[in-house]
């Protein structure tokens, strides 16, 4: 897989819009982040470490912040949100039920804090 931009070009418009929205928000929170890879997935990379990847799977869109602690930091805010599931290192959602901006911002800031602190 190539860059984030390459990946976005391959998607349907609904998926592309939903995924690009997450990346755009992450870029606002971390303007220094660059396109790269994390664990073989297109990702934003910050300080040489993967910050966030967002990928379409068969039944959902997954957000991978490469950190169970970052996911845990926002898990409570996602309780009761339609079509969202949270696992140790992943947040899954449907394009028609986007994750609220403030939750995504908190997720990105939690991951940035981890990277800056290490």
Backbone as XML, in Angstrom:
<?xml version="1.0"?>
<chain id="A" units="angstrom">
  <residue number="1" name="UNK">
    <atom name="N" x="0.837" y="-1.182" z="0.000"/>
    <atom name="CA" x="0.000" y="0.000" z="0.000"/>
    <atom name="C" x="0.877" y="1.238" z="0.000"/>
  </residue>
  <residue number="2" name="UNK">
    <atom name="N" x="0.382" y="2.277" z="-0.661"/>
    <atom name="CA" x="1.129" y="3.519" z="-0.769"/>
    <atom name="C" x="0.764" y="4.504" z="0.321"/>
  </residue>
  <residue number="3" name="UNK">
    <atom name="N" x="0.739" y="5.750" z="-0.057"/>
    <atom name="CA" x="0.465" y="6.820" z="0.894"/>
    <atom name="C" x="-1.027" y="6.916" z="1.215"/>
  </residue>
  <residue number="4" name="UNK">
    <atom name="N" x="-1.343" y="7.781" z="2.140"/>
    <atom name="CA" x="-2.744" y="8.047" z="2.481"/>
    <atom name="C" x="-3.484" y="8.526" z="1.238"/>
  </residue>
  <residue number="5" name="UNK">
    <atom name="N" x="-2.891" y="9.457" z="0.494"/>
    <atom name="CA" x="-3.548" y="9.979" z="-0.711"/>
    <atom name="C" x="-3.796" y="8.876" z="-1.728"/>
  </residue>
  <residue number="6" name="UNK">
    <atom name="N" x="-2.818" y="7.993" z="-1.918"/>
    <atom name="CA" x="-2.994" y="6.871" z="-2.850"/>
    <atom name="C" x="-4.156" y="5.988" z="-2.400"/>
  </residue>
  <residue number="7" name="UNK">
    <atom name="N" x="-4.210" y="5.717" z="-1.114"/>
    <atom name="CA" x="-5.266" y="4.866" z="-0.574"/>
    <atom name="C" x="-6.637" y="5.509" z="-0.780"/>
  </residue>
  <residue number="8" name="UNK">
    <atom name="N" x="-6.752" y="6.797" z="-0.498"/>
    <atom name="CA" x="-8.032" y="7.483" z="-0.637"/>
    <atom name="C" x="-8.557" y="7.431" z="-2.065"/>
  </residue>
  <residue number="9" name="UNK">
    <atom name="N" x="-7.669" y="7.483" z="-3.031"/>
    <atom name="CA" x="-8.080" y="7.443" z="-4.435"/>
    <atom name="C" x="-8.779" y="6.141" z="-4.805"/>
  </residue>
  <residue number="10" name="UNK">
    <atom name="N" x="-8.497" y="5.069" z="-4.074"/>
    <atom name="CA" x="-9.042" y="3.745" z="-4.381"/>
    <atom name="C" x="-10.444" y="3.526" z="-3.822"/>
  </residue>
  <residue number="11" name="UNK">
    <atom name="N" x="-10.932" y="4.413" z="-2.995"/>
    <atom name="CA" x="-12.171" y="4.180" z="-2.248"/>
    <atom name="C" x="-13.401" y="4.741" z="-2.947"/>
  </residue>
  <residue number="12" name="UNK">
    <atom name="N" x="-14.569" y="4.201" z="-2.564"/>
    <atom name="CA" x="-15.833" y="4.783" z="-3.011"/>
    <atom name="C" x="-15.962" y="6.169" z="-2.384"/>
  </residue>
  <residue number="13" name="UNK">
    <atom name="N" x="-16.817" y="7.003" z="-2.933"/>
    <atom name="CA" x="-16.911" y="8.379" z="-2.443"/>
    <atom name="C" x="-17.365" y="8.454" z="-0.983"/>
  </residue>
  <residue number="14" name="UNK">
    <atom name="N" x="-18.311" y="7.623" z="-0.572"/>
    <atom name="CA" x="-18.778" y="7.662" z="0.824"/>
    <atom name="C" x="-17.653" y="7.274" z="1.781"/>
  </residue>
  <residue number="15" name="UNK">
    <atom name="N" x="-16.935" y="6.209" z="1.450"/>
    <atom name="CA" x="-15.823" y="5.788" z="2.303"/>
    <atom name="C" x="-14.703" y="6.821" z="2.284"/>
  </residue>
  <residue number="16" name="UNK">
    <atom name="N" x="-14.387" y="7.332" z="1.101"/>
    <atom name="CA" x="-13.321" y="8.325" z="0.972"/>
    <atom name="C" x="-13.640" y="9.556" z="1.814"/>
  </residue>
  <residue number="17" name="UNK">
    <atom name="N" x="-14.864" y="10.042" z="1.736"/>
    <atom name="CA" x="-15.247" y="11.223" z="2.508"/>
    <atom name="C" x="-15.119" y="10.969" z="4.010"/>
  </residue>
  <residue number="18" name="UNK">
    <atom name="N" x="-15.588" y="9.815" z="4.464"/>
    <atom name="CA" x="-15.540" y="9.492" z="5.897"/>
    <atom name="C" x="-14.100" y="9.348" z="6.386"/>
  </residue>
  <residue number="19" name="UNK">
    <atom name="N" x="-13.275" y="8.691" z="5.595"/>
    <atom name="CA" x="-11.883" y="8.464" z="5.990"/>
    <atom name="C" x="-11.076" y="9.750" z="5.881"/>
  </residue>
  <residue number="20" name="UNK">
    <atom name="N" x="-11.277" y="10.499" z="4.805"/>
    <atom name="CA" x="-10.542" y="11.754" z="4.629"/>
    <atom name="C" x="-10.874" y="12.739" z="5.735"/>
  </residue>
  <residue number="21" name="UNK">
    <atom name="N" x="-12.113" y="12.722" z="6.216"/>
    <atom name="CA" x="-12.515" y="13.600" z="7.321"/>
    <atom name="C" x="-11.661" y="13.328" z="8.563"/>
  </residue>
  <residue number="22" name="UNK">
    <atom name="N" x="-11.436" y="12.050" z="8.872"/>
    <atom name="CA" x="-10.625" y="11.703" z="10.043"/>
    <atom name="C" x="-9.178" y="12.164" z="9.835"/>
  </residue>
  <residue number="23" name="UNK">
    <atom name="N" x="-8.631" y="11.883" z="8.654"/>
    <atom name="CA" x="-7.266" y="12.319" z="8.380"/>
    <atom name="C" x="-7.136" y="13.838" z="8.420"/>
  </residue>
  <residue number="24" name="UNK">
    <atom name="N" x="-8.112" y="14.554" z="7.862"/>
    <atom name="CA" x="-8.059" y="16.017" z="7.845"/>
    <atom name="C" x="-8.062" y="16.574" z="9.273"/>
  </residue>
  <residue number="25" name="UNK">
    <atom name="N" x="-8.884" y="15.992" z="10.127"/>
    <atom name="CA" x="-8.926" y="16.425" z="11.515"/>
    <atom name="C" x="-7.587" y="16.141" z="12.196"/>
  </residue>
  <residue number="26" name="UNK">
    <atom name="N" x="-7.015" y="14.977" z="11.936"/>
    <atom name="CA" x="-5.719" y="14.626" z="12.524"/>
    <atom name="C" x="-4.629" y="15.586" z="12.037"/>
  </residue>
  <residue number="27" name="UNK">
    <atom name="N" x="-4.695" y="15.963" z="10.780"/>
    <atom name="CA" x="-3.701" y="16.914" z="10.249"/>
    <atom name="C" x="-3.845" y="18.292" z="10.901"/>
  </residue>
  <residue number="28" name="UNK">
    <atom name="N" x="-5.059" y="18.684" z="11.226"/>
    <atom name="CA" x="-5.253" y="19.967" z="11.923"/>
    <atom name="C" x="-4.634" y="19.911" z="13.316"/>
  </residue>
  <residue number="29" name="UNK">
    <atom name="N" x="-4.790" y="18.779" z="13.980"/>
    <atom name="CA" x="-4.226" y="18.625" z="15.327"/>
    <atom name="C" x="-2.709" y="18.439" z="15.296"/>
  </residue>
  <residue number="30" name="UNK">
    <atom name="N" x="-2.210" y="17.863" z="14.215"/>
    <atom name="CA" x="-0.772" y="17.577" z="14.087"/>
    <atom name="C" x="-0.296" y="17.999" z="12.700"/>
  </residue>
  <residue number="31" name="UNK">
    <atom name="N" x="-0.182" y="19.314" z="12.461"/>
    <atom name="CA" x="0.195" y="19.773" z="11.124"/>
    <atom name="C" x="1.584" y="19.305" z="10.680"/>
  </residue>
  <residue number="32" name="UNK">
    <atom name="N" x="2.421" y="18.873" z="11.623"/>
    <atom name="CA" x="3.754" y="18.381" z="11.276"/>
    <atom name="C" x="3.728" y="16.940" z="10.796"/>
  </residue>
  <residue number="33" name="UNK">
    <atom name="N" x="2.603" y="16.263" z="10.962"/>
    <atom name="CA" x="2.504" y="14.850" z="10.563"/>
    <atom name="C" x="2.659" y="14.730" z="9.052"/>
  </residue>
  <residue number="34" name="UNK">
    <atom name="N" x="3.299" y="13.643" z="8.649"/>
    <atom name="CA" x="3.536" y="13.377" z="7.237"/>
    <atom name="C" x="2.897" y="12.051" z="6.862"/>
  </residue>
  <residue number="35" name="UNK">
    <atom name="N" x="2.665" y="11.874" z="5.591"/>
    <atom name="CA" x="2.142" y="10.593" z="5.113"/>
    <atom name="C" x="3.267" y="9.558" z="5.149"/>
  </residue>
  <residue number="36" name="UNK">
    <atom name="N" x="2.903" y="8.385" z="5.583"/>
    <atom name="CA" x="3.864" y="7.294" z="5.655"/>
    <atom name="C" x="3.115" y="5.997" z="5.869"/>
  </residue>
  <residue number="37" name="UNK">
    <atom name="N" x="3.720" y="5.112" z="6.624"/>
    <atom name="CA" x="3.102" y="3.827" z="6.934"/>
    <atom name="C" x="3.293" y="3.497" z="8.404"/>
  </residue>
  <residue number="38" name="UNK">
    <atom name="N" x="2.356" y="2.729" z="8.902"/>
    <atom name="CA" x="2.435" y="2.182" z="10.241"/>
    <atom name="C" x="1.965" y="0.743" z="10.180"/>
  </residue>
  <residue number="39" name="UNK">
    <atom name="N" x="2.827" y="-0.174" z="10.521"/>
    <atom name="CA" x="2.510" y="-1.593" z="10.461"/>
    <atom name="C" x="1.969" y="-1.980" z="9.080"/>
  </residue>
  <residue number="40" name="UNK">
    <atom name="N" x="2.558" y="-1.395" z="8.028"/>
    <atom name="CA" x="2.192" y="-1.722" z="6.654"/>
    <atom name="C" x="0.958" y="-1.017" z="6.128"/>
  </residue>
  <residue number="41" name="UNK">
    <atom name="N" x="0.319" y="-0.197" z="6.957"/>
    <atom name="CA" x="-0.889" y="0.519" z="6.541"/>
    <atom name="C" x="-0.544" y="1.973" z="6.226"/>
  </residue>
  <residue number="42" name="UNK">
    <atom name="N" x="-1.225" y="2.579" z="5.247"/>
    <atom name="CA" x="-1.051" y="4.013" z="5.045"/>
    <atom name="C" x="-1.419" y="4.733" z="6.341"/>
  </residue>
  <residue number="43" name="UNK">
    <atom name="N" x="-0.592" y="5.675" z="6.733"/>
    <atom name="CA" x="-0.801" y="6.325" z="8.023"/>
    <atom name="C" x="-0.214" y="7.726" z="8.011"/>
  </residue>
  <residue number="44" name="UNK">
    <atom name="N" x="-0.621" y="8.506" z="8.986"/>
    <atom name="CA" x="0.086" y="9.745" z="9.280"/>
    <atom name="C" x="1.166" y="9.392" z="10.289"/>
  </residue>
  <residue number="45" name="UNK">
    <atom name="N" x="2.334" y="9.952" z="10.067"/>
    <atom name="CA" x="3.491" y="9.683" z="10.914"/>
    <atom name="C" x="3.925" y="11.001" z="11.539"/>
  </residue>
  <residue number="46" name="UNK">
    <atom name="N" x="4.174" y="10.952" z="12.835"/>
    <atom name="CA" x="4.562" y="12.141" z="13.586"/>
    <atom name="C" x="5.805" y="11.801" z="14.398"/>
  </residue>
  <residue number="47" name="UNK">
    <atom name="N" x="6.819" y="12.603" z="14.269"/>
    <atom name="CA" x="8.049" y="12.348" z="15.030"/>
    <atom name="C" x="8.652" y="10.997" z="14.723"/>
  </residue>
  <residue number="48" name="UNK">
    <atom name="N" x="8.456" y="10.517" z="13.502"/>
    <atom name="CA" x="9.003" y="9.223" z="13.107"/>
    <atom name="C" x="8.198" y="8.027" z="13.587"/>
  </residue>
  <residue number="49" name="UNK">
    <atom name="N" x="7.076" y="8.278" z="14.242"/>
    <atom name="CA" x="6.239" y="7.188" z="14.755"/>
    <atom name="C" x="4.841" y="7.280" z="14.151"/>
  </residue>
  <residue number="50" name="UNK">
    <atom name="N" x="4.192" y="6.127" z="13.930"/>
    <atom name="CA" x="2.837" y="6.171" z="13.367"/>
    <atom name="C" x="1.865" y="6.842" z="14.330"/>
  </residue>
  <residue number="51" name="UNK">
    <atom name="N" x="1.118" y="7.784" z="13.791"/>
    <atom name="CA" x="0.147" y="8.527" z="14.587"/>
    <atom name="C" x="-1.234" y="7.917" z="14.467"/>
  </residue>
  <residue number="52" name="UNK">
    <atom name="N" x="-1.651" y="7.654" z="13.225"/>
    <atom name="CA" x="-3.032" y="7.232" z="12.999"/>
    <atom name="C" x="-3.157" y="6.637" z="11.606"/>
  </residue>
  <residue number="53" name="UNK">
    <atom name="N" x="-3.898" y="5.556" z="11.512"/>
    <atom name="CA" x="-4.289" y="4.992" z="10.222"/>
    <atom name="C" x="-5.794" y="4.815" z="10.241"/>
  </residue>
  <residue number="54" name="UNK">
    <atom name="N" x="-6.415" y="5.018" z="9.076"/>
    <atom name="CA" x="-7.855" y="4.830" z="8.939"/>
    <atom name="C" x="-8.067" y="4.000" z="7.693"/>
  </residue>
  <residue number="55" name="UNK">
    <atom name="N" x="-8.705" y="2.848" z="7.850"/>
    <atom name="CA" x="-8.827" y="1.900" z="6.743"/>
    <atom name="C" x="-10.248" y="1.353" z="6.634"/>
  </residue>
  <residue number="56" name="UNK">
    <atom name="N" x="-10.663" y="1.081" z="5.419"/>
    <atom name="CA" x="-11.937" y="0.419" z="5.142"/>
    <atom name="C" x="-11.723" y="-1.083" z="5.281"/>
  </residue>
  <residue number="57" name="UNK">
    <atom name="N" x="-12.547" y="-1.721" z="6.075"/>
    <atom name="CA" x="-12.593" y="-3.178" z="6.167"/>
    <atom name="C" x="-13.919" y="-3.611" z="5.542"/>
  </residue>
  <residue number="58" name="UNK">
    <atom name="N" x="-14.145" y="-4.897" z="5.498"/>
    <atom name="CA" x="-15.349" y="-5.398" z="4.826"/>
    <atom name="C" x="-16.635" y="-4.814" z="5.402"/>
  </residue>
  <residue number="59" name="UNK">
    <atom name="N" x="-16.717" y="-4.744" z="6.737"/>
    <atom name="CA" x="-17.981" y="-4.344" z="7.365"/>
    <atom name="C" x="-17.920" y="-3.029" z="8.142"/>
  </residue>
  <residue number="60" name="UNK">
    <atom name="N" x="-16.804" y="-2.336" z="8.101"/>
    <atom name="CA" x="-16.671" y="-1.104" z="8.883"/>
    <atom name="C" x="-15.467" y="-0.301" z="8.394"/>
  </residue>
  <residue number="61" name="UNK">
    <atom name="N" x="-15.323" y="0.877" z="8.962"/>
    <atom name="CA" x="-14.098" y="1.661" z="8.820"/>
    <atom name="C" x="-13.410" y="1.598" z="10.171"/>
  </residue>
  <residue number="62" name="UNK">
    <atom name="N" x="-12.131" y="1.321" z="10.151"/>
    <atom name="CA" x="-11.373" y="1.210" z="11.391"/>
    <atom name="C" x="-10.396" y="2.362" z="11.553"/>
  </residue>
  <residue number="63" name="UNK">
    <atom name="N" x="-10.343" y="2.891" z="12.754"/>
    <atom name="CA" x="-9.352" y="3.895" z="13.120"/>
    <atom name="C" x="-8.339" y="3.193" z="14.010"/>
  </residue>
  <residue number="64" name="UNK">
    <atom name="N" x="-7.074" y="3.279" z="13.619"/>
    <atom name="CA" x="-5.995" y="2.606" z="14.331"/>
    <atom name="C" x="-4.990" y="3.653" z="14.801"/>
  </residue>
  <residue number="65" name="UNK">
    <atom name="N" x="-5.012" y="4.024" z="16.070"/>
    <atom name="CA" x="-4.051" y="5.009" z="16.565"/>
    <atom name="C" x="-2.759" y="4.364" z="17.091"/>
  </residue>
  <residue number="66" name="UNK">
    <atom name="N" x="-2.583" y="3.080" z="16.841"/>
    <atom name="CA" x="-1.358" y="2.371" z="17.223"/>
    <atom name="C" x="-1.100" y="2.449" z="18.718"/>
  </residue>
  <residue number="67" name="UNK">
    <atom name="N" x="-2.187" y="2.505" z="19.492"/>
    <atom name="CA" x="-2.055" y="2.639" z="20.935"/>
    <atom name="C" x="-3.350" y="2.266" z="21.642"/>
  </residue>
  <residue number="68" name="UNK">
    <atom name="N" x="-3.340" y="1.182" z="22.411"/>
    <atom name="CA" x="-4.522" y="0.858" z="23.205"/>
    <atom name="C" x="-4.867" y="1.961" z="24.207"/>
  </residue>
  <residue number="69" name="UNK">
    <atom name="N" x="-3.854" y="2.668" z="24.722"/>
    <atom name="CA" x="-4.112" y="3.729" z="25.690"/>
    <atom name="C" x="-4.852" y="4.902" z="25.056"/>
  </residue>
  <residue number="70" name="UNK">
    <atom name="N" x="-4.528" y="5.233" z="23.804"/>
    <atom name="CA" x="-5.233" y="6.314" z="23.115"/>
    <atom name="C" x="-6.693" y="5.935" z="22.884"/>
  </residue>
  <residue number="71" name="UNK">
    <atom name="N" x="-6.937" y="4.685" z="22.522"/>
    <atom name="CA" x="-8.312" y="4.220" z="22.346"/>
    <atom name="C" x="-9.053" y="4.274" z="23.680"/>
  </residue>
  <residue number="72" name="UNK">
    <atom name="N" x="-8.410" y="3.816" z="24.733"/>
    <atom name="CA" x="-9.032" y="3.830" z="26.061"/>
    <atom name="C" x="-9.382" y="5.254" z="26.498"/>
  </residue>
  <residue number="73" name="UNK">
    <atom name="N" x="-8.589" y="6.233" z="26.062"/>
    <atom name="CA" x="-8.822" y="7.625" z="26.451"/>
    <atom name="C" x="-10.144" y="8.169" z="25.916"/>
  </residue>
  <residue number="74" name="UNK">
    <atom name="N" x="-10.662" y="7.581" z="24.835"/>
    <atom name="CA" x="-11.911" y="8.076" z="24.248"/>
    <atom name="C" x="-13.047" y="7.062" z="24.299"/>
  </residue>
  <residue number="75" name="UNK">
    <atom name="N" x="-12.785" y="5.874" z="24.782"/>
    <atom name="CA" x="-13.797" y="4.804" z="24.769"/>
    <atom name="C" x="-15.083" y="5.225" z="25.473"/>
  </residue>
  <residue number="76" name="UNK">
    <atom name="N" x="-14.976" y="5.872" z="26.605"/>
    <atom name="CA" x="-16.160" y="6.287" z="27.346"/>
    <atom name="C" x="-17.028" y="7.269" z="26.571"/>
  </residue>
  <residue number="77" name="UNK">
    <atom name="N" x="-16.391" y="8.146" z="25.803"/>
    <atom name="CA" x="-17.131" y="9.140" z="25.019"/>
    <atom name="C" x="-17.866" y="8.503" z="23.846"/>
  </residue>
  <residue number="78" name="UNK">
    <atom name="N" x="-17.500" y="7.282" z="23.499"/>
    <atom name="CA" x="-18.138" y="6.593" z="22.373"/>
    <atom name="C" x="-19.237" y="5.637" z="22.797"/>
  </residue>
  <residue number="79" name="UNK">
    <atom name="N" x="-19.401" y="5.437" z="24.099"/>
    <atom name="CA" x="-20.460" y="4.550" z="24.574"/>
    <atom name="C" x="-21.807" y="5.085" z="24.118"/>
  </residue>
  <residue number="80" name="UNK">
    <atom name="N" x="-22.612" y="4.226" z="23.530"/>
    <atom name="CA" x="-23.932" y="4.614" z="23.064"/>
    <atom name="C" x="-23.953" y="5.269" z="21.699"/>
  </residue>
  <residue number="81" name="UNK">
    <atom name="N" x="-22.791" y="5.529" z="21.138"/>
    <atom name="CA" x="-22.748" y="6.116" z="19.793"/>
    <atom name="C" x="-23.167" y="5.042" z="18.794"/>
  </residue>
  <residue number="82" name="UNK">
    <atom name="N" x="-24.045" y="5.385" z="17.843"/>
    <atom name="CA" x="-24.547" y="4.359" z="16.915"/>
    <atom name="C" x="-23.450" y="3.760" z="16.042"/>
  </residue>
  <residue number="83" name="UNK">
    <atom name="N" x="-23.511" y="2.462" z="15.894"/>
    <atom name="CA" x="-22.636" y="1.708" z="14.987"/>
    <atom name="C" x="-21.155" y="1.836" z="15.298"/>
  </residue>
  <residue number="84" name="UNK">
    <atom name="N" x="-20.787" y="2.090" z="16.547"/>
    <atom name="CA" x="-19.379" y="2.182" z="16.927"/>
    <atom name="C" x="-19.043" y="1.023" z="17.836"/>
  </residue>
  <residue number="85" name="UNK">
    <atom name="N" x="-17.892" y="0.412" z="17.577"/>
    <atom name="CA" x="-17.364" y="-0.578" z="18.504"/>
    <atom name="C" x="-15.902" y="-0.246" z="18.778"/>
  </residue>
  <residue number="86" name="UNK">
    <atom name="N" x="-15.491" y="-0.562" z="19.982"/>
    <atom name="CA" x="-14.140" y="-0.240" z="20.420"/>
    <atom name="C" x="-13.483" y="-1.525" z="20.897"/>
  </residue>
  <residue number="87" name="UNK">
    <atom name="N" x="-12.289" y="-1.760" z="20.417"/>
    <atom name="CA" x="-11.452" y="-2.863" z="20.875"/>
    <atom name="C" x="-10.170" y="-2.271" z="21.431"/>
  </residue>
  <residue number="88" name="UNK">
    <atom name="N" x="-9.279" y="-3.127" z="21.834"/>
    <atom name="CA" x="-8.024" y="-2.722" z="22.453"/>
    <atom name="C" x="-7.294" y="-1.623" z="21.668"/>
  </residue>
  <residue number="89" name="UNK">
    <atom name="N" x="-7.166" y="-1.766" z="20.359"/>
    <atom name="CA" x="-6.408" y="-0.791" z="19.583"/>
    <atom name="C" x="-7.145" y="-0.234" z="18.388"/>
  </residue>
  <residue number="90" name="UNK">
    <atom name="N" x="-8.464" y="-0.413" z="18.357"/>
    <atom name="CA" x="-9.233" y="-0.041" z="17.171"/>
    <atom name="C" x="-10.570" y="0.577" z="17.557"/>
  </residue>
  <residue number="91" name="UNK">
    <atom name="N" x="-10.972" y="1.558" z="16.759"/>
    <atom name="CA" x="-12.325" y="2.105" z="16.837"/>
    <atom name="C" x="-12.965" y="1.837" z="15.482"/>
  </residue>
  <residue number="92" name="UNK">
    <atom name="N" x="-14.116" y="1.181" z="15.481"/>
    <atom name="CA" x="-14.815" y="0.853" z="14.235"/>
    <atom name="C" x="-16.095" y="1.676" z="14.140"/>
  </residue>
  <residue number="93" name="UNK">
    <atom name="N" x="-16.367" y="2.173" z="12.919"/>
    <atom name="CA" x="-17.589" y="2.948" z="12.711"/>
    <atom name="C" x="-18.075" y="2.796" z="11.282"/>
  </residue>
  <residue number="94" name="UNK">
    <atom name="N" x="-19.273" y="3.291" z="11.034"/>
    <atom name="CA" x="-19.871" y="3.295" z="9.702"/>
    <atom name="C" x="-19.859" y="4.726" z="9.162"/>
  </residue>
  <residue number="95" name="UNK">
    <atom name="N" x="-19.674" y="4.889" z="7.845"/>
    <atom name="CA" x="-19.626" y="6.248" z="7.277"/>
    <atom name="C" x="-20.859" y="7.093" z="7.589"/>
  </residue>
  <residue number="96" name="UNK">
    <atom name="N" x="-22.008" y="6.464" z="7.677"/>
    <atom name="CA" x="-23.229" y="7.220" z="7.950"/>
    <atom name="C" x="-23.360" y="7.631" z="9.420"/>
  </residue>
  <residue number="97" name="UNK">
    <atom name="N" x="-22.462" y="7.150" z="10.272"/>
    <atom name="CA" x="-22.438" y="7.510" z="11.694"/>
    <atom name="C" x="-21.021" y="7.925" z="12.080"/>
  </residue>
  <residue number="98" name="UNK">
    <atom name="N" x="-20.576" y="9.095" z="11.629"/>
    <atom name="CA" x="-19.187" y="9.504" z="11.893"/>
    <atom name="C" x="-18.913" y="9.726" z="13.378"/>
  </residue>
  <residue number="99" name="UNK">
    <atom name="N" x="-17.671" y="9.550" z="13.733"/>
    <atom name="CA" x="-17.221" y="9.821" z="15.100"/>
    <atom name="C" x="-17.233" y="11.341" z="15.293"/>
  </residue>
  <residue number="100" name="UNK">
    <atom name="N" x="-17.757" y="11.841" z="16.414"/>
    <atom name="CA" x="-17.774" y="13.290" z="16.643"/>
    <atom name="C" x="-16.366" y="13.903" z="16.615"/>
  </residue>
  <residue number="101" name="UNK">
    <atom name="N" x="-16.277" y="15.113" z="16.095"/>
    <atom name="CA" x="-14.987" y="15.803" z="15.986"/>
    <atom name="C" x="-14.245" y="15.857" z="17.314"/>
  </residue>
  <residue number="102" name="UNK">
    <atom name="N" x="-14.951" y="16.198" z="18.377"/>
    <atom name="CA" x="-14.268" y="16.362" z="19.664"/>
    <atom name="C" x="-13.664" y="15.047" z="20.155"/>
  </residue>
  <residue number="103" name="UNK">
    <atom name="N" x="-14.280" y="13.925" z="19.833"/>
    <atom name="CA" x="-13.726" y="12.625" z="20.219"/>
    <atom name="C" x="-12.467" y="12.339" z="19.387"/>
  </residue>
  <residue number="104" name="UNK">
    <atom name="N" x="-12.534" y="12.604" z="18.094"/>
    <atom name="CA" x="-11.356" y="12.404" z="17.243"/>
    <atom name="C" x="-10.204" y="13.317" z="17.673"/>
  </residue>
  <residue number="105" name="UNK">
    <atom name="N" x="-10.520" y="14.563" z="17.994"/>
    <atom name="CA" x="-9.478" y="15.484" z="18.448"/>
    <atom name="C" x="-8.816" y="14.958" z="19.720"/>
  </residue>
  <residue number="106" name="UNK">
    <atom name="N" x="-9.619" y="14.478" z="20.648"/>
    <atom name="CA" x="-9.078" y="13.928" z="21.900"/>
    <atom name="C" x="-8.214" y="12.702" z="21.607"/>
  </residue>
  <residue number="107" name="UNK">
    <atom name="N" x="-8.659" y="11.843" z="20.704"/>
    <atom name="CA" x="-7.889" y="10.655" z="20.330"/>
    <atom name="C" x="-6.526" y="11.051" z="19.768"/>
  </residue>
  <residue number="108" name="UNK">
    <atom name="N" x="-6.515" y="11.984" z="18.844"/>
    <atom name="CA" x="-5.252" y="12.410" z="18.227"/>
    <atom name="C" x="-4.344" y="13.071" z="19.266"/>
  </residue>
  <residue number="109" name="UNK">
    <atom name="N" x="-4.908" y="13.920" z="20.102"/>
    <atom name="CA" x="-4.085" y="14.568" z="21.129"/>
    <atom name="C" x="-3.508" y="13.550" z="22.112"/>
  </residue>
  <residue number="110" name="UNK">
    <atom name="N" x="-4.289" y="12.518" z="22.447"/>
    <atom name="CA" x="-3.776" y="11.468" z="23.349"/>
    <atom name="C" x="-2.604" y="10.752" z="22.704"/>
  </residue>
  <residue number="111" name="UNK">
    <atom name="N" x="-2.709" y="10.448" z="21.430"/>
    <atom name="CA" x="-1.610" y="9.763" z="20.741"/>
    <atom name="C" x="-0.400" y="10.683" z="20.595"/>
  </residue>
  <residue number="112" name="UNK">
    <atom name="N" x="-0.620" y="11.955" z="20.270"/>
    <atom name="CA" x="0.480" y="12.911" z="20.177"/>
    <atom name="C" x="1.228" y="13.020" z="21.501"/>
  </residue>
  <residue number="113" name="UNK">
    <atom name="N" x="0.481" y="13.051" z="22.582"/>
    <atom name="CA" x="1.071" y="13.129" z="23.909"/>
    <atom name="C" x="1.957" y="11.929" z="24.195"/>
  </residue>
  <residue number="114" name="UNK">
    <atom name="N" x="1.503" y="10.746" z="23.786"/>
    <atom name="CA" x="2.298" y="9.541" z="23.983"/>
    <atom name="C" x="3.602" y="9.608" z="23.187"/>
  </residue>
  <residue number="115" name="UNK">
    <atom name="N" x="3.471" y="10.015" z="21.926"/>
    <atom name="CA" x="4.667" y="10.085" z="21.084"/>
    <atom name="C" x="5.640" y="11.130" z="21.620"/>
  </residue>
  <residue number="116" name="UNK">
    <atom name="N" x="5.144" y="12.289" z="22.009"/>
    <atom name="CA" x="6.009" y="13.343" z="22.531"/>
    <atom name="C" x="6.652" y="12.959" z="23.854"/>
  </residue>
  <residue number="117" name="UNK">
    <atom name="N" x="5.960" y="12.128" z="24.631"/>
    <atom name="CA" x="6.483" y="11.724" z="25.934"/>
    <atom name="C" x="7.453" y="10.580" z="25.890"/>
  </residue>
  <residue number="118" name="UNK">
    <atom name="N" x="7.561" y="9.927" z="24.740"/>
    <atom name="CA" x="8.449" y="8.745" z="24.693"/>
    <atom name="C" x="9.832" y="9.087" z="24.230"/>
  </residue>
</chain>
